[in-house]
């Protein structure tokens, strides 16, 4: 079992300095990360099912049967009845402090609450029940944002838990920025594919994935493995170290595809309790979700901010020889996040540039089918009969057409 420990995070600044300075050159605008905290006692009793509530910051989406689950970053999960896709409606909110990911099998929902794994019985969606909580089984599960300054000095590690960060722009002395790493100390944090109709489906940005009787949950460095054969009593197995800056997980057949800021890692789960490394595809530092279809892996790279200096784009990687993945071609994008595939269609959430739809029947010559502009897009889930997409505080649903897609409905989440 895993043990509690303090993980030293050496955060390398990415130089996010505004060019706008005061006349005397002494001040500039900087991004400042401020901690979001909760008392330890409140954290351990933070799970509750309440009435529908406005969303504060929409995150990842997940679908199970006639329901859609939308993460409210660090706060919990909004439950949406989608039995009528033309008129979805929010029915409840599951409060889970520090939550960003979920996965569901046979009526049991598994959710992260920072370092803990929470299990809920959702077999009766109107009477959701808390089943169990596994303490300290997820290690490095706090995502550090891009920032020039981190205000961590006031954290009370004895009595508080760090949920995450919010970033604001503040005007500060240039000399203060230049001297950030000359003081003693460091940055610390408490480090306390759908093949079954009974398993739900997440998007390309997911960090949780259920395959058979196992739940795989990636954090920044490891694959956390849980045996969930007894759905009410998951067993925490040995972690598998997987590298640095792991961000996403995708399953196809006997393989896990991990997206990281350094590349794509492929693991074999023929022995499901012990994933074994197969190969990797490296690229420049960039945020990196991945989906797989046939002989190709589709990877979106988002440069800038904490994601690094790599230019944003779509990389298509040939994985026909799983031990030797090779880049086939790349395409320029503006600032992509999630993506998905359905048949010959490729869907790319290109951030503020909207949703882009391509014909991928010839990967070396993608054909643009549509471009939904003027929406801020985050992630998509291609379902059998419809496409789900979450943007900035908005849920979109589309129906497939022969060479396009058509909007069915929208739901404001705020």
GROMACS .gro file of C-alpha atoms in nm:
model
  414
    1UNK     CA    1   0.000   0.000   0.000
    2UNK     CA    2   0.107   0.353  -0.055
    3UNK     CA    3   0.241   0.570   0.224
    4UNK     CA    4   0.195   0.936   0.295
    5UNK     CA    5   0.485   1.157   0.211
    6UNK     CA    6   0.580   1.510   0.119
    7UNK     CA    7   0.676   1.543  -0.244
    8UNK     CA    8   0.925   1.814  -0.328
    9UNK     CA    9   0.818   1.984  -0.648
   10UNK     CA   10   1.087   2.181  -0.823
   11UNK     CA   11   0.875   2.409  -1.035
   12UNK     CA   12   1.061   2.555  -1.327
   13UNK     CA   13   0.924   2.888  -1.434
   14UNK     CA   14   0.824   2.917  -1.795
   15UNK     CA   15   0.880   3.288  -1.807
   16UNK     CA   16   0.522   3.404  -1.838
   17UNK     CA   17   0.612   3.769  -1.801
   18UNK     CA   18   0.397   4.037  -1.952
   19UNK     CA   19   0.575   4.274  -2.187
   20UNK     CA   20   0.383   4.562  -2.035
   21UNK     CA   21   0.595   4.741  -1.775
   22UNK     CA   22   0.568   5.072  -1.595
   23UNK     CA   23   0.758   5.370  -1.728
   24UNK     CA   24   1.043   5.323  -1.486
   25UNK     CA   25   1.075   4.953  -1.577
   26UNK     CA   26   1.057   4.842  -1.216
   27UNK     CA   27   0.719   4.667  -1.239
   28UNK     CA   28   0.552   4.414  -1.470
   29UNK     CA   29   0.242   4.195  -1.478
   30UNK     CA   30   0.289   3.837  -1.356
   31UNK     CA   31   0.072   3.529  -1.307
   32UNK     CA   32   0.036   3.449  -0.938
   33UNK     CA   33  -0.095   3.110  -0.820
   34UNK     CA   34  -0.289   3.125  -0.495
   35UNK     CA   35  -0.369   2.804  -0.304
   36UNK     CA   36  -0.722   2.670  -0.265
   37UNK     CA   37  -0.738   2.495   0.071
   38UNK     CA   38  -0.983   2.314   0.295
   39UNK     CA   39  -0.950   2.201   0.656
   40UNK     CA   40  -0.857   1.836   0.701
   41UNK     CA   41  -1.171   1.764   0.900
   42UNK     CA   42  -1.392   1.922   0.635
   43UNK     CA   43  -1.204   1.740   0.359
   44UNK     CA   44  -1.265   1.395   0.509
   45UNK     CA   45  -1.637   1.474   0.535
   46UNK     CA   46  -1.669   1.656   0.205
   47UNK     CA   47  -1.872   1.405   0.003
   48UNK     CA   48  -2.241   1.488  -0.022
   49UNK     CA   49  -2.524   1.470  -0.274
   50UNK     CA   50  -2.711   1.798  -0.307
   51UNK     CA   51  -2.951   1.976  -0.541
   52UNK     CA   52  -2.835   2.100  -0.885
   53UNK     CA   53  -2.600   2.396  -0.856
   54UNK     CA   54  -2.431   2.642  -1.092
   55UNK     CA   55  -2.092   2.528  -1.216
   56UNK     CA   56  -1.787   2.732  -1.120
   57UNK     CA   57  -1.527   2.586  -1.356
   58UNK     CA   58  -1.629   2.313  -1.600
   59UNK     CA   59  -1.386   2.028  -1.637
   60UNK     CA   60  -1.396   1.680  -1.785
   61UNK     CA   61  -1.707   1.496  -1.900
   62UNK     CA   62  -1.813   1.135  -1.857
   63UNK     CA   63  -2.116   0.944  -1.980
   64UNK     CA   64  -2.289   0.636  -1.839
   65UNK     CA   65  -2.617   0.500  -1.972
   66UNK     CA   66  -2.862   0.795  -1.995
   67UNK     CA   67  -2.652   1.026  -1.778
   68UNK     CA   68  -2.376   1.277  -1.830
   69UNK     CA   69  -2.135   1.371  -1.552
   70UNK     CA   70  -1.953   1.704  -1.574
   71UNK     CA   71  -1.665   1.774  -1.339
   72UNK     CA   72  -1.666   2.105  -1.154
   73UNK     CA   73  -1.293   2.147  -1.099
   74UNK     CA   74  -1.191   2.063  -0.741
   75UNK     CA   75  -1.556   2.074  -0.626
   76UNK     CA   76  -1.732   1.763  -0.752
   77UNK     CA   77  -1.957   1.632  -1.028
   78UNK     CA   78  -2.279   1.764  -1.186
   79UNK     CA   79  -2.524   1.488  -1.282
   80UNK     CA   80  -2.729   1.546  -1.597
   81UNK     CA   81  -3.024   1.338  -1.718
   82UNK     CA   82  -2.971   1.289  -2.091
   83UNK     CA   83  -3.254   1.046  -2.161
   84UNK     CA   84  -3.380   1.313  -2.405
   85UNK     CA   85  -3.065   1.450  -2.579
   86UNK     CA   86  -3.266   1.740  -2.717
   87UNK     CA   87  -3.346   1.858  -2.364
   88UNK     CA   88  -3.083   1.749  -2.108
   89UNK     CA   89  -3.138   1.863  -1.748
   90UNK     CA   90  -2.928   1.881  -1.435
   91UNK     CA   91  -3.065   1.664  -1.155
   92UNK     CA   92  -2.805   1.674  -0.876
   93UNK     CA   93  -2.455   1.769  -0.772
   94UNK     CA   94  -2.212   1.531  -0.602
   95UNK     CA   95  -1.983   1.735  -0.379
   96UNK     CA   96  -1.633   1.585  -0.367
   97UNK     CA   97  -1.353   1.812  -0.252
   98UNK     CA   98  -1.050   1.803  -0.481
   99UNK     CA   99  -1.224   1.599  -0.752
  100UNK     CA  100  -1.123   1.611  -1.119
  101UNK     CA  101  -1.184   1.255  -1.248
  102UNK     CA  102  -1.440   0.975  -1.230
  103UNK     CA  103  -1.504   0.634  -1.383
  104UNK     CA  104  -1.812   0.410  -1.353
  105UNK     CA  105  -1.884   0.038  -1.374
  106UNK     CA  106  -2.206  -0.152  -1.299
  107UNK     CA  107  -2.361   0.132  -1.104
  108UNK     CA  108  -2.051   0.215  -0.896
  109UNK     CA  109  -1.879   0.549  -0.940
  110UNK     CA  110  -1.509   0.586  -0.856
  111UNK     CA  111  -1.385   0.940  -0.797
  112UNK     CA  112  -1.063   1.100  -0.685
  113UNK     CA  113  -1.068   1.330  -0.387
  114UNK     CA  114  -0.707   1.445  -0.406
  115UNK     CA  115  -0.510   1.158  -0.251
  116UNK     CA  116  -0.821   0.951  -0.168
  117UNK     CA  117  -1.039   0.725  -0.381
  118UNK     CA  118  -1.414   0.756  -0.316
  119UNK     CA  119  -1.669   0.491  -0.418
  120UNK     CA  120  -2.039   0.573  -0.460
  121UNK     CA  121  -2.338   0.356  -0.546
  122UNK     CA  122  -2.532   0.530  -0.826
  123UNK     CA  123  -2.751   0.234  -0.924
  124UNK     CA  124  -3.046   0.451  -0.818
  125UNK     CA  125  -2.946   0.791  -0.951
  126UNK     CA  126  -3.205   0.957  -0.724
  127UNK     CA  127  -3.058   0.793  -0.414
  128UNK     CA  128  -2.681   0.809  -0.456
  129UNK     CA  129  -2.500   0.647  -0.162
  130UNK     CA  130  -2.145   0.679  -0.034
  131UNK     CA  131  -1.993   0.328  -0.015
  132UNK     CA  132  -1.633   0.366   0.097
  133UNK     CA  133  -1.328   0.588   0.094
  134UNK     CA  134  -0.970   0.465   0.048
  135UNK     CA  135  -0.729   0.703   0.215
  136UNK     CA  136  -0.395   0.806   0.068
  137UNK     CA  137  -0.398   0.577  -0.237
  138UNK     CA  138  -0.340   0.847  -0.502
  139UNK     CA  139  -0.008   1.021  -0.465
  140UNK     CA  140   0.095   1.317  -0.678
  141UNK     CA  141  -0.258   1.417  -0.769
  142UNK     CA  142  -0.249   1.797  -0.739
  143UNK     CA  143  -0.197   1.972  -1.074
  144UNK     CA  144   0.026   2.278  -1.050
  145UNK     CA  145  -0.072   2.556  -1.291
  146UNK     CA  146   0.152   2.779  -1.499
  147UNK     CA  147   0.254   3.076  -1.290
  148UNK     CA  148   0.541   3.311  -1.219
  149UNK     CA  149   0.478   3.310  -0.843
  150UNK     CA  150   0.333   3.046  -0.608
  151UNK     CA  151   0.205   3.179  -0.277
  152UNK     CA  152   0.259   2.864  -0.072
  153UNK     CA  153   0.420   3.017   0.238
  154UNK     CA  154   0.092   3.050   0.428
  155UNK     CA  155  -0.015   2.687   0.389
  156UNK     CA  156  -0.085   2.513   0.720
  157UNK     CA  157   0.006   2.153   0.640
  158UNK     CA  158  -0.089   2.037   0.987
  159UNK     CA  159  -0.452   2.142   0.957
  160UNK     CA  160  -0.521   2.213   0.587
  161UNK     CA  161  -0.529   2.024   0.260
  162UNK     CA  162  -0.426   2.182  -0.070
  163UNK     CA  163  -0.710   2.128  -0.321
  164UNK     CA  164  -0.557   2.314  -0.615
  165UNK     CA  165  -0.471   2.661  -0.734
  166UNK     CA  166  -0.632   2.969  -0.881
  167UNK     CA  167  -0.425   3.211  -1.088
  168UNK     CA  168  -0.456   3.588  -1.100
  169UNK     CA  169  -0.256   3.862  -1.271
  170UNK     CA  170  -0.074   4.097  -1.035
  171UNK     CA  171   0.173   4.379  -1.082
  172UNK     CA  172   0.501   4.309  -0.905
  173UNK     CA  173   0.861   4.423  -0.896
  174UNK     CA  174   1.073   4.281  -1.176
  175UNK     CA  175   1.352   4.226  -0.923
  176UNK     CA  176   1.115   4.012  -0.717
  177UNK     CA  177   1.055   3.793  -1.021
  178UNK     CA  178   1.427   3.766  -1.093
  179UNK     CA  179   1.507   3.668  -0.734
  180UNK     CA  180   1.243   3.397  -0.692
  181UNK     CA  181   1.488   3.107  -0.680
  182UNK     CA  182   1.761   3.273  -0.476
  183UNK     CA  183   1.585   3.210  -0.144
  184UNK     CA  184   1.602   2.890   0.057
  185UNK     CA  185   1.316   2.647   0.041
  186UNK     CA  186   1.108   2.486  -0.226
  187UNK     CA  187   0.757   2.412  -0.337
  188UNK     CA  188   0.580   2.147  -0.135
  189UNK     CA  189   0.242   1.981  -0.148
  190UNK     CA  190   0.078   1.720   0.069
  191UNK     CA  191   0.112   1.408  -0.137
  192UNK     CA  192  -0.098   1.221   0.092
  193UNK     CA  193  -1.174   0.202  -2.409
  194UNK     CA  194  -1.516   0.106  -2.356
  195UNK     CA  195  -1.545  -0.270  -2.418
  196UNK     CA  196  -1.841  -0.334  -2.188
  197UNK     CA  197  -2.186  -0.175  -2.186
  198UNK     CA  198  -2.170  -0.168  -1.804
  199UNK     CA  199  -1.872   0.068  -1.809
  200UNK     CA  200  -1.906   0.440  -1.878
  201UNK     CA  201  -1.700   0.645  -2.119
  202UNK     CA  202  -1.477   0.943  -2.058
  203UNK     CA  203  -1.307   1.187  -2.291
  204UNK     CA  204  -0.947   1.208  -2.407
  205UNK     CA  205  -0.846   1.417  -2.104
  206UNK     CA  206  -0.940   1.143  -1.856
  207UNK     CA  207  -0.692   1.022  -1.593
  208UNK     CA  208  -0.916   0.732  -1.482
  209UNK     CA  209  -0.983   0.423  -1.695
  210UNK     CA  210  -1.165   0.099  -1.612
  211UNK     CA  211  -1.062  -0.206  -1.812
  212UNK     CA  212  -1.228  -0.532  -1.707
  213UNK     CA  213  -1.189  -0.577  -1.332
  214UNK     CA  214  -0.923  -0.309  -1.296
  215UNK     CA  215  -0.923   0.067  -1.249
  216UNK     CA  216  -0.613   0.251  -1.372
  217UNK     CA  217  -0.565   0.602  -1.237
  218UNK     CA  218  -0.266   0.803  -1.351
  219UNK     CA  219  -0.107   1.083  -1.158
  220UNK     CA  220   0.193   1.289  -1.260
  221UNK     CA  221   0.437   0.998  -1.229
  222UNK     CA  222   0.259   0.666  -1.181
  223UNK     CA  223  -0.015   0.429  -1.286
  224UNK     CA  224  -0.220   0.357  -0.973
  225UNK     CA  225  -0.374   0.011  -1.011
  226UNK     CA  226  -0.690  -0.107  -0.832
  227UNK     CA  227  -0.860  -0.446  -0.849
  228UNK     CA  228  -1.235  -0.370  -0.855
  229UNK     CA  229  -1.365  -0.724  -0.895
  230UNK     CA  230  -1.551  -0.654  -0.571
  231UNK     CA  231  -1.699  -0.322  -0.679
  232UNK     CA  232  -1.770  -0.212  -0.323
  233UNK     CA  233  -1.424  -0.294  -0.195
  234UNK     CA  234  -1.148  -0.195  -0.442
  235UNK     CA  235  -0.805  -0.334  -0.365
  236UNK     CA  236  -0.508  -0.102  -0.394
  237UNK     CA  237  -0.228  -0.281  -0.579
  238UNK     CA  238   0.133  -0.184  -0.645
  239UNK     CA  239   0.190   0.138  -0.837
  240UNK     CA  240   0.375   0.132  -1.168
  241UNK     CA  241   0.620   0.417  -1.220
  242UNK     CA  242   0.555   0.563  -1.566
  243UNK     CA  243   0.771   0.875  -1.601
  244UNK     CA  244   0.710   1.246  -1.561
  245UNK     CA  245   0.416   1.479  -1.623
  246UNK     CA  246   0.162   1.208  -1.705
  247UNK     CA  247  -0.168   1.375  -1.790
  248UNK     CA  248  -0.409   1.137  -1.964
  249UNK     CA  249  -0.490   0.770  -2.017
  250UNK     CA  250  -0.657   0.588  -2.307
  251UNK     CA  251  -0.721   0.216  -2.358
  252UNK     CA  252  -0.731   0.016  -2.678
  253UNK     CA  253  -0.726  -0.365  -2.671
  254UNK     CA  254  -0.448  -0.484  -2.437
  255UNK     CA  255  -0.268  -0.149  -2.425
  256UNK     CA  256  -0.280   0.169  -2.222
  257UNK     CA  257  -0.171   0.487  -2.399
  258UNK     CA  258  -0.050   0.754  -2.159
  259UNK     CA  259  -0.027   1.115  -2.268
  260UNK     CA  260   0.238   1.322  -2.095
  261UNK     CA  261   0.406   1.657  -2.143
  262UNK     CA  262   0.707   1.472  -2.285
  263UNK     CA  263   0.548   1.216  -2.510
  264UNK     CA  264   0.317   0.917  -2.542
  265UNK     CA  265   0.392   0.604  -2.337
  266UNK     CA  266   0.247   0.264  -2.425
  267UNK     CA  267   0.190  -0.007  -2.160
  268UNK     CA  268   0.078  -0.368  -2.202
  269UNK     CA  269  -0.195  -0.484  -1.963
  270UNK     CA  270  -0.210  -0.849  -2.071
  271UNK     CA  271  -0.130  -0.908  -1.703
  272UNK     CA  272  -0.373  -0.641  -1.579
  273UNK     CA  273  -0.235  -0.609  -1.226
  274UNK     CA  274   0.114  -0.526  -1.354
  275UNK     CA  275   0.122  -0.295  -1.660
  276UNK     CA  276   0.451  -0.331  -1.844
  277UNK     CA  277   0.624  -0.070  -2.057
  278UNK     CA  278   0.621  -0.136  -2.433
  279UNK     CA  279   0.742   0.180  -2.608
  280UNK     CA  280   0.720   0.556  -2.624
  281UNK     CA  281   0.690   0.836  -2.876
  282UNK     CA  282   0.871   1.151  -2.771
  283UNK     CA  283   0.795   1.508  -2.866
  284UNK     CA  284   0.885   1.851  -2.735
  285UNK     CA  285   0.735   1.960  -2.404
  286UNK     CA  286   0.363   2.016  -2.454
  287UNK     CA  287   0.027   1.915  -2.303
  288UNK     CA  288  -0.066   1.590  -2.467
  289UNK     CA  289  -0.395   1.393  -2.474
  290UNK     CA  290  -0.408   1.090  -2.704
  291UNK     CA  291  -0.676   0.871  -2.868
  292UNK     CA  292  -0.621   0.563  -3.081
  293UNK     CA  293  -0.802   0.426  -3.384
  294UNK     CA  294  -0.673   0.134  -3.588
  295UNK     CA  295  -0.305   0.171  -3.668
  296UNK     CA  296  -0.281   0.534  -3.561
  297UNK     CA  297  -0.259   0.735  -3.242
  298UNK     CA  298  -0.387   1.091  -3.264
  299UNK     CA  299  -0.212   1.331  -3.030
  300UNK     CA  300  -0.287   1.699  -2.977
  301UNK     CA  301   0.000   1.912  -2.849
  302UNK     CA  302  -0.071   2.243  -2.684
  303UNK     CA  303   0.228   2.471  -2.651
  304UNK     CA  304   0.266   2.784  -2.442
  305UNK     CA  305   0.189   2.847  -2.074
  306UNK     CA  306   0.284   2.555  -1.850
  307UNK     CA  307   0.274   2.327  -2.153
  308UNK     CA  308   0.610   2.445  -2.281
  309UNK     CA  309   0.752   2.598  -2.597
  310UNK     CA  310   0.636   2.343  -2.852
  311UNK     CA  311   0.409   2.481  -3.123
  312UNK     CA  312   0.052   2.361  -3.098
  313UNK     CA  313  -0.061   2.094  -3.340
  314UNK     CA  314  -0.198   1.750  -3.417
  315UNK     CA  315   0.051   1.462  -3.439
  316UNK     CA  316  -0.057   1.140  -3.608
  317UNK     CA  317   0.160   0.846  -3.501
  318UNK     CA  318   0.181   0.510  -3.675
  319UNK     CA  319   0.150   0.235  -3.412
  320UNK     CA  320   0.118  -0.063  -3.649
  321UNK     CA  321   0.444  -0.177  -3.492
  322UNK     CA  322   0.348  -0.115  -3.130
  323UNK     CA  323   0.709  -0.144  -3.017
  324UNK     CA  324   0.825   0.128  -3.256
  325UNK     CA  325   0.573   0.412  -3.290
  326UNK     CA  326   0.667   0.660  -3.562
  327UNK     CA  327   0.537   1.001  -3.658
  328UNK     CA  328   0.338   0.991  -3.984
  329UNK     CA  329   0.244   1.357  -4.018
  330UNK     CA  330   0.162   1.665  -3.812
  331UNK     CA  331  -0.083   1.949  -3.864
  332UNK     CA  332  -0.079   2.299  -3.715
  333UNK     CA  333  -0.347   2.395  -3.460
  334UNK     CA  334  -0.403   2.700  -3.242
  335UNK     CA  335  -0.440   2.572  -2.886
  336UNK     CA  336  -0.596   2.224  -2.876
  337UNK     CA  337  -0.727   2.031  -2.578
  338UNK     CA  338  -0.929   1.709  -2.618
  339UNK     CA  339  -1.006   1.507  -2.928
  340UNK     CA  340  -1.203   1.203  -3.038
  341UNK     CA  341  -1.261   0.969  -3.331
  342UNK     CA  342  -1.573   0.806  -3.472
  343UNK     CA  343  -1.544   0.606  -3.792
  344UNK     CA  344  -1.371   0.827  -4.046
  345UNK     CA  345  -1.438   1.144  -3.846
  346UNK     CA  346  -1.185   1.317  -3.623
  347UNK     CA  347  -1.305   1.580  -3.374
  348UNK     CA  348  -1.059   1.828  -3.228
  349UNK     CA  349  -1.133   2.080  -2.953
  350UNK     CA  350  -0.903   2.365  -3.055
  351UNK     CA  351  -0.963   2.578  -2.747
  352UNK     CA  352  -1.085   2.929  -2.830
  353UNK     CA  353  -1.067   2.843  -3.200
  354UNK     CA  354  -1.368   2.613  -3.164
  355UNK     CA  355  -1.454   2.257  -3.262
  356UNK     CA  356  -1.293   2.125  -3.582
  357UNK     CA  357  -1.425   1.823  -3.769
  358UNK     CA  358  -1.210   1.631  -4.018
  359UNK     CA  359  -1.238   1.335  -4.251
  360UNK     CA  360  -0.943   1.117  -4.146
  361UNK     CA  361  -0.986   0.836  -4.399
  362UNK     CA  362  -0.648   0.946  -4.538
  363UNK     CA  363  -0.444   1.061  -4.238
  364UNK     CA  364  -0.182   1.217  -4.463
  365UNK     CA  365  -0.443   1.444  -4.616
  366UNK     CA  366  -0.704   1.541  -4.356
  367UNK     CA  367  -1.010   1.705  -4.508
  368UNK     CA  368  -1.194   1.972  -4.308
  369UNK     CA  369  -1.566   1.891  -4.285
  370UNK     CA  370  -1.674   2.168  -4.051
  371UNK     CA  371  -1.546   2.431  -3.811
  372UNK     CA  372  -1.771   2.547  -3.528
  373UNK     CA  373  -1.628   2.887  -3.440
  374UNK     CA  374  -1.703   3.132  -3.159
  375UNK     CA  375  -1.710   2.863  -2.891
  376UNK     CA  376  -1.443   2.776  -2.637
  377UNK     CA  377  -1.399   2.399  -2.652
  378UNK     CA  378  -1.244   2.159  -2.401
  379UNK     CA  379  -1.320   1.790  -2.459
  380UNK     CA  380  -1.541   1.556  -2.662
  381UNK     CA  381  -1.688   1.207  -2.628
  382UNK     CA  382  -1.796   1.041  -2.955
  383UNK     CA  383  -2.089   0.812  -2.871
  384UNK     CA  384  -2.262   0.562  -3.094
  385UNK     CA  385  -2.537   0.802  -3.202
  386UNK     CA  386  -2.421   1.143  -3.091
  387UNK     CA  387  -2.121   1.357  -3.000
  388UNK     CA  388  -2.086   1.520  -2.657
  389UNK     CA  389  -1.867   1.825  -2.610
  390UNK     CA  390  -1.800   2.045  -2.311
  391UNK     CA  391  -1.686   2.401  -2.355
  392UNK     CA  392  -1.666   2.698  -2.124
  393UNK     CA  393  -1.965   2.644  -1.890
  394UNK     CA  394  -2.166   2.486  -2.173
  395UNK     CA  395  -2.253   2.131  -2.277
  396UNK     CA  396  -2.309   2.069  -2.649
  397UNK     CA  397  -2.462   1.766  -2.824
  398UNK     CA  398  -2.440   1.692  -3.194
  399UNK     CA  399  -2.586   1.427  -3.422
  400UNK     CA  400  -2.377   1.264  -3.691
  401UNK     CA  401  -2.447   1.337  -4.054
  402UNK     CA  402  -2.288   1.160  -4.349
  403UNK     CA  403  -2.016   1.422  -4.400
  404UNK     CA  404  -2.078   1.654  -4.105
  405UNK     CA  405  -2.241   1.690  -3.764
  406UNK     CA  406  -2.544   1.896  -3.658
  407UNK     CA  407  -2.614   2.061  -3.322
  408UNK     CA  408  -2.892   1.891  -3.124
  409UNK     CA  409  -2.890   2.086  -2.800
  410UNK     CA  410  -2.697   2.299  -2.555
  411UNK     CA  411  -2.712   2.318  -2.177
  412UNK     CA  412  -2.578   2.610  -1.979
  413UNK     CA  413  -2.389   2.479  -1.679
  414UNK     CA  414  -2.350   2.804  -1.486
   0.00000   0.00000   0.00000
